[in-house]
Amino acid sequence: MDFINRFFKEDTASKNMAVERLRLVLVHDRASVSTGLMESLKEEMFQVISKYMEIDEKNMEVKLNAGERSTALIANIPVKKIKR
Amino acid sequence: MSGKVIVITSGKGGVGKTTTCANIGTGLAIRGKKTVLIDADIGLRNLDVVMGLENRIVFDLIDVVEKNCKLRQALIKDRRFDNLYLLPAAQTKEKDAVKPEQMVELCEELKLDFDYILIDCPAGIEHGFKNAVAGADDAIIVTTPDVSAVRDADRIIGLLQTYEITDPKLVINRVRPDMVRRGDMMDVNDVNDILAITLLGVVPDDQSIIVSTNRGEPAVSDPSSRAGQAYRNIVARIEGEKVPFMSLDFDLGFFERIKRFLKK
Ligand SMILES: Nc1ncnc2c1ncn2[C@@H]1O[C@H](COP(=O)(O)OP(=O)(O)OP(=O)(O)O)[C@@H](O)[C@H]1O
Ligand SMILES: [Mg+2]
């Protein structure tokens, strides 16, 4: 079965590239269109993390980062103190 | 009577909004629904020629909103199809000669008289788009199966939410079965999965669209046109009928058949 698929070039079909590229680009488009999505995510993350440690909200950074094959949510959250 | 206002929009230009508007409108009229088509593409009037009504224009949309004439005077009645009317766009005026509030008022007035009010939206997301969607109750989003058109469609879906149009319907236009089969064009499922809105119909890329546009007679009225059949199905779905989606898998090649057989 595998060899037949390869024979028919399923994997390199250009439509698969179209689908993959679209999915990636839309992650970004959608995040920026729905203004406030990243803001409210950041706000909620702050609340959850604050239960466990003291963090620096002013310098907290949450953003989407598009790679070639995937998109990652990158968070940089300076910790001031761990709660006990 | 309280008619329904449907805007036909896409974001990207040239994907088939005007063609879709003409065909759906004509199809609804053939089914006996009183229908008016509004060309909201100010400065780039096109719906009139696609409908073959370009020689009958006296007044236009701007004349109506500026009250230079009565609404009734500006509506062009199609002589071939009872129930079908066109309100043409102005060709000479500036794009911002109409305001969204005026479009809302116009739509409300037309709702009293018509079953369906279809608005042909210009490309883009600027002024013309805002006017076209202002009075709409629902939207049909036209896209073609390519990356940029689908991306723009997605953007439009997001923007429509701010106009409280939360359930827009999707028409995928210019699908080429031969390319889909080769894996060189996204298929209906690919596009539908990505955009995740209600699918209204799939229209094949079809020369009969060009021929019918040359003649000024929408393909939906041609029984032998495949695109016309796709539009007839779309019209039936708008009218609440459950019509199965057309299979675009005619004339499957020999290798494709073997491949499908082996995949089972
Ligand atoms: N299914 C189809 N098969 C073949 N040709 C098509 C099809 N649909 C549309 N076309 C052709 O594509 C061209 C663009 O179509 P149309 O004018 O309807 O697009 P539009 O979205 O209204 O463009 P604009 O953004 O400029 O208003 C036309 O020449 C039309 O005949
Ligand atoms: Mg157009």
Tab-separated table of C-alpha atoms and ligand atoms in Angstrom:
chain	number	residue	atom	x	y	z
A	1	MET	CA	0.000	0.000	0.000
A	2	ASP	CA	2.819	2.324	0.956
A	3	PHE	CA	4.598	1.842	-2.288
A	4	ILE	CA	1.434	2.492	-4.249
A	5	ASN	CA	0.894	5.743	-2.428
A	6	ARG	CA	4.430	6.754	-3.181
A	7	PHE	CA	3.922	5.720	-6.750
A	8	PHE	CA	1.002	8.123	-6.942
A	9	LYS	CA	2.947	10.847	-5.185
A	10	GLU	CA	0.383	11.397	-2.451
A	11	ASP	CA	2.886	13.021	-0.116
A	12	THR	CA	4.235	15.551	-2.528
A	13	ALA	CA	0.831	16.523	-3.904
A	14	SER	CA	0.824	20.306	-4.041
A	15	LYS	CA	-2.591	20.487	-2.432
A	16	ASN	CA	-1.142	19.050	0.767
A	17	MET	CA	1.277	21.935	0.854
A	18	ALA	CA	-1.611	24.335	0.283
A	19	VAL	CA	-3.551	22.873	3.206
A	20	GLU	CA	-0.556	22.915	5.510
A	21	ARG	CA	0.463	26.475	4.648
A	22	LEU	CA	-3.097	27.682	5.048
A	23	ARG	CA	-3.465	26.119	8.465
A	24	LEU	CA	-0.330	27.883	9.657
A	25	VAL	CA	-1.125	31.274	8.259
A	26	LEU	CA	-4.667	31.165	9.592
A	27	VAL	CA	-3.484	30.549	13.147
A	28	HIS	CA	-1.987	34.010	12.969
A	29	ASP	CA	-4.705	35.706	11.007
A	30	ARG	CA	-7.317	34.459	13.422
A	31	ALA	CA	-5.371	35.430	16.520
A	32	SER	CA	-4.982	38.995	15.305
A	33	VAL	CA	-8.495	39.328	13.919
A	34	SER	CA	-10.136	38.367	17.165
A	35	THR	CA	-8.558	41.244	18.997
A	36	GLY	CA	-8.291	40.505	22.650
A	37	LEU	CA	-7.843	36.752	22.260
A	38	MET	CA	-4.155	36.935	23.167
A	39	GLU	CA	-4.894	39.532	25.827
A	40	SER	CA	-7.475	37.421	27.599
A	41	LEU	CA	-5.258	34.339	27.303
A	42	LYS	CA	-2.442	36.286	28.936
A	43	GLU	CA	-4.740	37.520	31.671
A	44	GLU	CA	-5.971	34.021	32.492
A	45	MET	CA	-2.478	32.570	32.386
A	46	PHE	CA	-1.404	35.236	34.836
A	47	GLN	CA	-4.175	34.288	37.227
A	48	VAL	CA	-3.450	30.565	37.092
A	49	ILE	CA	0.310	30.916	37.456
A	50	SER	CA	-0.079	33.437	40.268
A	51	LYS	CA	-1.557	30.668	42.393
A	52	TYR	CA	1.824	28.945	42.401
A	53	MET	CA	4.370	31.687	42.021
A	54	GLU	CA	4.763	35.414	42.092
A	55	ILE	CA	5.315	36.659	38.532
A	56	ASP	CA	6.130	39.944	36.893
A	57	GLU	CA	2.985	40.828	34.950
A	58	LYS	CA	4.481	43.921	33.354
A	59	ASN	CA	7.243	42.001	31.636
A	60	MET	CA	5.214	38.908	30.885
A	61	GLU	CA	5.126	38.105	27.173
A	62	VAL	CA	2.747	35.748	25.355
A	63	LYS	CA	2.843	35.390	21.591
A	64	LEU	CA	2.407	33.025	18.680
A	65	ASN	CA	5.479	31.999	16.788
A	66	ALA	CA	5.184	30.496	13.324
A	67	GLY	CA	7.781	27.981	12.327
A	68	GLU	CA	8.006	26.280	8.997
A	69	ARG	CA	6.014	23.224	10.006
A	70	SER	CA	4.159	24.290	13.102
A	71	THR	CA	3.057	27.208	15.188
A	72	ALA	CA	4.016	27.516	18.830
A	73	LEU	CA	2.648	29.538	21.680
A	74	ILE	CA	5.643	31.194	23.294
A	75	ALA	CA	5.382	32.559	26.781
A	76	ASN	CA	8.122	34.389	28.616
A	77	ILE	CA	7.107	34.868	32.218
A	78	PRO	CA	9.622	36.344	34.653
A	79	VAL	CA	9.262	34.714	38.080
A	80	LYS	CA	9.821	36.786	41.169
A	81	LYS	CA	9.192	34.254	43.881
A	82	ILE	CA	7.912	30.695	44.237
A	83	LYS	CA	5.107	30.314	46.711
A	84	ARG	CA	5.305	27.629	49.363
B	1	MET	CA	-43.822	40.246	3.385
B	2	SER	CA	-40.448	40.315	5.022
B	3	GLY	CA	-37.733	39.302	2.635
B	4	LYS	CA	-34.265	38.077	3.376
B	5	VAL	CA	-31.170	40.120	2.597
B	6	ILE	CA	-28.147	38.026	1.597
B	7	VAL	CA	-24.767	39.554	0.796
B	8	ILE	CA	-22.454	37.685	-1.569
B	9	THR	CA	-18.885	38.398	-0.608
B	10	SER	CA	-15.352	36.967	-0.752
B	11	GLY	CA	-12.557	39.278	0.243
B	12	LYS	CA	-10.434	38.350	-2.747
B	13	GLY	CA	-11.405	39.722	-6.146
B	14	GLY	CA	-12.365	37.739	-9.201
B	15	VAL	CA	-13.466	34.535	-7.475
B	16	GLY	CA	-17.027	34.614	-8.795
B	17	LYS	CA	-19.202	36.831	-6.567
B	18	THR	CA	-20.981	38.543	-9.460
B	19	THR	CA	-21.442	35.266	-11.340
B	20	THR	CA	-22.838	33.647	-8.190
B	21	CYS	CA	-25.152	36.564	-7.469
B	22	ALA	CA	-26.559	36.530	-11.025
B	23	ASN	CA	-27.082	32.783	-11.038
B	24	ILE	CA	-28.604	32.423	-7.587
B	25	GLY	CA	-30.864	35.414	-8.203
B	26	THR	CA	-32.069	34.114	-11.548
B	27	GLY	CA	-32.538	30.646	-10.069
B	28	LEU	CA	-34.675	31.989	-7.218
B	29	ALA	CA	-36.796	33.986	-9.665
B	30	ILE	CA	-37.298	30.895	-11.853
B	31	ARG	CA	-38.641	29.164	-8.746
B	32	GLY	CA	-41.167	31.947	-8.373
B	33	LYS	CA	-39.465	33.968	-5.654
B	34	LYS	CA	-39.597	37.713	-6.055
B	35	THR	CA	-35.933	38.637	-6.120
B	36	VAL	CA	-33.896	41.816	-6.470
B	37	LEU	CA	-30.170	41.974	-7.120
B	38	ILE	CA	-28.264	44.992	-5.850
B	39	ASP	CA	-24.905	45.778	-7.418
B	40	ALA	CA	-22.926	47.342	-4.572
B	41	ASP	CA	-19.693	47.508	-6.554
B	42	ILE	CA	-19.787	51.258	-7.075
B	43	GLY	CA	-17.542	52.482	-9.868
B	44	LEU	CA	-17.019	48.937	-11.172
B	45	ARG	CA	-20.524	48.071	-12.314
B	46	ASN	CA	-20.662	44.511	-13.613
B	47	LEU	CA	-23.803	42.718	-12.570
B	48	ASP	CA	-25.758	44.525	-15.307
B	49	VAL	CA	-23.657	43.016	-18.117
B	50	VAL	CA	-23.566	39.564	-16.562
B	51	MET	CA	-27.377	39.742	-16.421
B	52	GLY	CA	-27.618	41.179	-19.943
B	53	LEU	CA	-29.476	44.257	-18.692
B	54	GLU	CA	-26.852	46.917	-19.405
B	55	ASN	CA	-28.926	48.703	-22.036
B	56	ARG	CA	-31.857	49.337	-19.759
B	57	ILE	CA	-30.241	51.374	-17.012
B	58	VAL	CA	-31.716	54.791	-16.333
B	59	PHE	CA	-31.181	55.331	-12.621
B	60	ASP	CA	-28.824	53.646	-10.189
B	61	LEU	CA	-28.188	52.909	-6.516
B	62	ILE	CA	-26.809	56.389	-5.821
B	63	ASP	CA	-29.836	58.049	-7.440
B	64	VAL	CA	-31.994	56.030	-5.063
B	65	VAL	CA	-30.106	56.843	-1.862
B	66	GLU	CA	-29.767	60.502	-2.866
B	67	LYS	CA	-33.468	60.480	-3.663
B	68	ASN	CA	-33.053	61.700	-7.245
B	69	CYS	CA	-35.649	59.115	-8.196
B	70	LYS	CA	-38.088	56.730	-6.602
B	71	LEU	CA	-36.859	53.261	-5.741
B	72	ARG	CA	-39.376	51.774	-8.177
B	73	GLN	CA	-38.009	53.840	-11.038
B	74	ALA	CA	-34.477	52.546	-10.559
B	75	LEU	CA	-35.405	48.862	-10.429
B	76	ILE	CA	-34.914	47.182	-13.800
B	77	LYS	CA	-37.360	44.376	-14.402
B	78	ASP	CA	-35.883	41.408	-16.225
B	79	ARG	CA	-38.197	40.641	-19.166
B	80	ARG	CA	-37.096	37.010	-19.443
B	81	PHE	CA	-37.840	36.052	-15.868
B	82	ASP	CA	-40.842	37.266	-13.948
B	83	ASN	CA	-40.014	38.220	-10.378
B	84	LEU	CA	-36.454	39.289	-11.182
B	85	TYR	CA	-35.184	42.852	-10.714
B	86	LEU	CA	-31.818	44.600	-10.739
B	87	LEU	CA	-30.707	47.725	-8.933
B	88	PRO	CA	-27.522	48.729	-10.777
B	89	ALA	CA	-24.453	50.353	-9.243
B	90	ALA	CA	-23.440	53.875	-10.175
B	91	GLN	CA	-20.563	53.853	-12.595
B	92	THR	CA	-19.330	57.418	-12.244
B	93	LYS	CA	-19.714	58.286	-8.578
B	94	GLU	CA	-17.164	57.966	-5.804
B	95	LYS	CA	-17.174	54.799	-3.736
B	96	ASP	CA	-18.070	56.659	-0.572
B	97	ALA	CA	-21.172	58.221	-2.089
B	98	VAL	CA	-23.238	55.687	-0.113
B	99	LYS	CA	-23.277	55.276	3.645
B	100	PRO	CA	-24.004	52.061	5.551
B	101	GLU	CA	-27.091	53.649	7.176
B	102	GLN	CA	-28.501	54.368	3.731
B	103	MET	CA	-27.975	50.760	2.700
B	104	VAL	CA	-29.789	49.571	5.815
B	105	GLU	CA	-32.712	51.842	4.991
B	106	LEU	CA	-32.800	50.643	1.379
B	107	CYS	CA	-32.751	46.986	2.441
B	108	GLU	CA	-35.586	47.543	4.910
B	109	GLU	CA	-37.689	49.115	2.178
B	110	LEU	CA	-36.983	46.301	-0.291
B	111	LYS	CA	-37.814	43.653	2.310
B	112	LEU	CA	-41.411	44.796	2.242
B	113	ASP	CA	-41.718	43.895	-1.427
B	114	PHE	CA	-39.312	41.063	-2.141
B	115	ASP	CA	-38.646	37.507	-0.968
B	116	TYR	CA	-34.914	37.801	-1.560
B	117	ILE	CA	-32.567	40.758	-1.768
B	118	LEU	CA	-29.112	39.675	-2.988
B	119	ILE	CA	-26.228	42.100	-2.675
B	120	ASP	CA	-23.186	41.733	-4.928
B	121	CYS	CA	-20.314	42.916	-2.736
B	122	PRO	CA	-17.132	44.447	-4.146
B	123	ALA	CA	-13.760	42.828	-3.414
B	124	GLY	CA	-11.855	44.031	-0.364
B	125	ILE	CA	-12.798	44.908	3.190
B	126	GLU	CA	-13.063	48.677	2.903
B	127	HIS	CA	-15.934	51.050	2.369
B	128	GLY	CA	-17.717	49.021	-0.315
B	129	PHE	CA	-17.681	45.914	1.861
B	130	LYS	CA	-19.076	47.810	4.840
B	131	ASN	CA	-21.916	49.178	2.722
B	132	ALA	CA	-22.710	45.803	1.214
B	133	VAL	CA	-22.923	43.975	4.546
B	134	ALA	CA	-24.625	46.738	6.547
B	135	GLY	CA	-28.191	45.694	5.756
B	136	ALA	CA	-27.586	41.962	5.337
B	137	ASP	CA	-29.253	39.236	7.398
B	138	ASP	CA	-27.064	36.485	6.041
B	139	ALA	CA	-24.001	36.011	3.851
B	140	ILE	CA	-22.753	33.721	1.132
B	141	ILE	CA	-18.980	33.537	0.975
B	142	VAL	CA	-17.535	32.632	-2.393
B	143	THR	CA	-14.056	31.185	-2.592
B	144	THR	CA	-11.943	29.248	-5.045
B	145	PRO	CA	-9.820	26.327	-3.851
B	146	ASP	CA	-6.555	28.230	-3.653
B	147	VAL	CA	-4.489	29.465	-0.733
B	148	SER	CA	-5.059	33.191	-1.082
B	149	ALA	CA	-8.800	33.022	-1.745
B	150	VAL	CA	-9.376	30.703	1.237
B	151	ARG	CA	-7.253	32.896	3.458
B	152	ASP	CA	-9.267	35.967	2.499
B	153	ALA	CA	-12.513	34.062	2.989
B	154	ASP	CA	-11.393	33.238	6.529
B	155	ARG	CA	-10.764	36.902	7.207
B	156	ILE	CA	-14.227	37.776	5.918
B	157	ILE	CA	-15.817	35.144	8.166
B	158	GLY	CA	-14.152	36.860	11.132
B	159	LEU	CA	-15.275	40.309	10.024
B	160	LEU	CA	-18.858	39.190	9.457
B	161	GLN	CA	-19.073	38.214	13.119
B	162	THR	CA	-18.749	41.866	14.027
B	163	TYR	CA	-21.859	42.443	11.885
B	164	GLU	CA	-23.654	39.689	13.760
B	165	ILE	CA	-23.658	37.395	10.747
B	166	THR	CA	-22.545	34.258	12.542
B	167	ASP	CA	-23.656	31.514	10.167
B	168	PRO	CA	-22.402	32.475	6.704
B	169	LYS	CA	-22.715	29.882	3.936
B	170	LEU	CA	-19.851	28.734	1.719
B	171	VAL	CA	-19.767	28.364	-2.062
B	172	ILE	CA	-16.596	26.817	-3.466
B	173	ASN	CA	-16.269	27.951	-7.073
B	174	ARG	CA	-14.129	26.892	-10.032
B	175	VAL	CA	-13.299	23.439	-8.740
B	176	ARG	CA	-11.394	21.391	-11.315
B	177	PRO	CA	-11.946	17.661	-10.802
B	178	ASP	CA	-8.925	16.738	-12.917
B	179	MET	CA	-6.623	18.789	-10.704
B	180	VAL	CA	-8.276	17.557	-7.502
B	181	ARG	CA	-7.729	14.015	-8.679
B	182	ARG	CA	-4.038	14.652	-9.331
B	183	GLY	CA	-3.697	16.125	-5.847
B	184	ASP	CA	-2.935	19.547	-7.276
B	185	MET	CA	-6.038	21.314	-6.024
B	186	MET	CA	-7.605	21.351	-2.588
B	187	ASP	CA	-10.835	19.406	-2.585
B	188	VAL	CA	-14.151	20.351	-1.050
B	189	ASN	CA	-13.335	18.649	2.251
B	190	ASP	CA	-9.985	20.409	2.581
B	191	VAL	CA	-11.534	23.842	2.136
B	192	ASN	CA	-14.558	23.012	4.214
B	193	ASP	CA	-12.427	21.693	7.103
B	194	ILE	CA	-10.326	24.826	7.173
B	195	LEU	CA	-13.142	27.380	7.000
B	196	ALA	CA	-15.578	25.358	9.091
B	197	ILE	CA	-18.791	27.061	8.003
B	198	THR	CA	-21.935	25.610	6.437
B	199	LEU	CA	-21.305	24.400	2.887
B	200	LEU	CA	-23.939	25.666	0.473
B	201	GLY	CA	-22.537	24.343	-2.771
B	202	VAL	CA	-19.679	23.500	-5.074
B	203	VAL	CA	-19.475	24.932	-8.590
B	204	PRO	CA	-17.144	23.363	-11.151
B	205	ASP	CA	-14.877	25.433	-13.312
B	206	ASP	CA	-16.944	25.422	-16.464
B	207	GLN	CA	-16.659	27.054	-19.868
B	208	SER	CA	-20.415	27.431	-19.985
B	209	ILE	CA	-20.048	30.229	-17.412
B	210	ILE	CA	-17.976	32.216	-19.880
B	211	VAL	CA	-20.343	31.469	-22.751
B	212	SER	CA	-23.376	32.442	-20.702
B	213	THR	CA	-21.666	35.624	-19.527
B	214	ASN	CA	-20.881	36.496	-23.156
B	215	ARG	CA	-24.564	36.180	-23.902
B	216	GLY	CA	-25.809	37.877	-20.760
B	217	GLU	CA	-27.895	34.841	-19.790
B	218	PRO	CA	-26.983	33.253	-16.439
B	219	ALA	CA	-25.982	29.571	-16.759
B	220	VAL	CA	-28.573	28.553	-14.168
B	221	SER	CA	-31.239	28.855	-16.886
B	222	ASP	CA	-29.335	26.496	-19.203
B	223	PRO	CA	-30.377	22.887	-18.498
B	224	SER	CA	-27.240	21.486	-20.113
B	225	SER	CA	-24.731	23.529	-18.089
B	226	ARG	CA	-22.965	21.703	-15.251
B	227	ALA	CA	-22.232	24.920	-13.418
B	228	GLY	CA	-25.874	25.785	-13.996
B	229	GLN	CA	-26.889	22.533	-12.301
B	230	ALA	CA	-24.625	23.359	-9.379
B	231	TYR	CA	-26.355	26.734	-9.046
B	232	ARG	CA	-29.794	25.129	-9.285
B	233	ASN	CA	-28.796	22.876	-6.387
B	234	ILE	CA	-27.587	25.880	-4.401
B	235	VAL	CA	-30.880	27.663	-4.990
B	236	ALA	CA	-32.810	24.593	-3.837
B	237	ARG	CA	-30.708	24.472	-0.644
B	238	ILE	CA	-31.370	28.160	0.009
B	239	GLU	CA	-35.034	27.273	-0.272
B	240	GLY	CA	-34.570	24.633	2.412
B	241	GLU	CA	-34.416	21.502	0.265
B	242	LYS	CA	-31.943	18.769	1.080
B	243	VAL	CA	-30.009	18.225	-2.133
B	244	PRO	CA	-27.037	15.852	-2.130
B	245	PHE	CA	-23.750	17.433	-3.133
B	246	MET	CA	-22.890	16.888	-6.777
B	247	SER	CA	-20.162	14.373	-7.408
B	248	LEU	CA	-17.417	15.962	-9.415
B	249	ASP	CA	-15.902	12.536	-10.020
B	250	PHE	CA	-17.130	12.000	-13.539
B	251	ASP	CA	-14.784	10.271	-16.010
B	252	LEU	CA	-12.413	8.845	-13.421
B	253	GLY	CA	-9.208	7.720	-15.074
B	254	PHE	CA	-8.052	4.136	-15.146
B	255	PHE	CA	-5.236	4.560	-12.610
B	256	GLU	CA	-7.479	6.466	-10.260
B	257	ARG	CA	-9.930	3.574	-10.268
B	258	ILE	CA	-7.199	1.079	-9.435
B	259	LYS	CA	-5.943	3.314	-6.667
B	260	ARG	CA	-9.382	3.680	-5.155
B	261	PHE	CA	-9.950	-0.031	-5.424
B	262	LEU	CA	-6.695	-0.765	-3.599
B	263	LYS	CA	-7.457	1.780	-0.910
B	264	LYS	CA	-10.662	0.052	0.104
C	1	LIG	N1	-17.357	28.404	-12.309
C	1	LIG	C1	-16.697	29.152	-13.214
C	1	LIG	N2	-16.162	28.581	-14.310
C	1	LIG	C2	-15.496	29.343	-15.211
C	1	LIG	N3	-15.320	30.665	-15.129
C	1	LIG	C3	-15.832	31.294	-14.054
C	1	LIG	C4	-16.541	30.584	-13.040
C	1	LIG	N4	-16.930	31.473	-12.099
C	1	LIG	C5	-16.487	32.672	-12.500
C	1	LIG	N5	-15.826	32.598	-13.674
C	1	LIG	C6	-15.195	33.700	-14.425
C	1	LIG	O1	-14.290	34.361	-13.566
C	1	LIG	C7	-14.290	35.739	-13.800
C	1	LIG	C8	-14.563	36.497	-12.509
C	1	LIG	O2	-15.884	36.213	-12.079
C	1	LIG	P1	-16.772	37.316	-11.337
C	1	LIG	O3	-16.776	38.591	-12.086
C	1	LIG	O4	-18.084	36.678	-11.040
C	1	LIG	O5	-15.931	37.479	-10.007
C	1	LIG	P2	-16.093	38.591	-8.862
C	1	LIG	O6	-15.737	37.900	-7.592
C	1	LIG	O7	-17.432	39.210	-8.946
C	1	LIG	O8	-14.976	39.641	-9.278
C	1	LIG	P3	-14.762	41.111	-8.642
C	1	LIG	O9	-14.062	40.885	-7.340
C	1	LIG	O10	-13.901	41.802	-9.646
C	1	LIG	O11	-16.108	41.733	-8.480
C	1	LIG	C9	-15.326	35.999	-14.872
C	1	LIG	O12	-14.700	36.123	-16.101
C	1	LIG	C10	-16.195	34.760	-14.815
C	1	LIG	O13	-16.781	34.478	-16.073
C	2	MG	MG	-17.946	41.326	-9.085
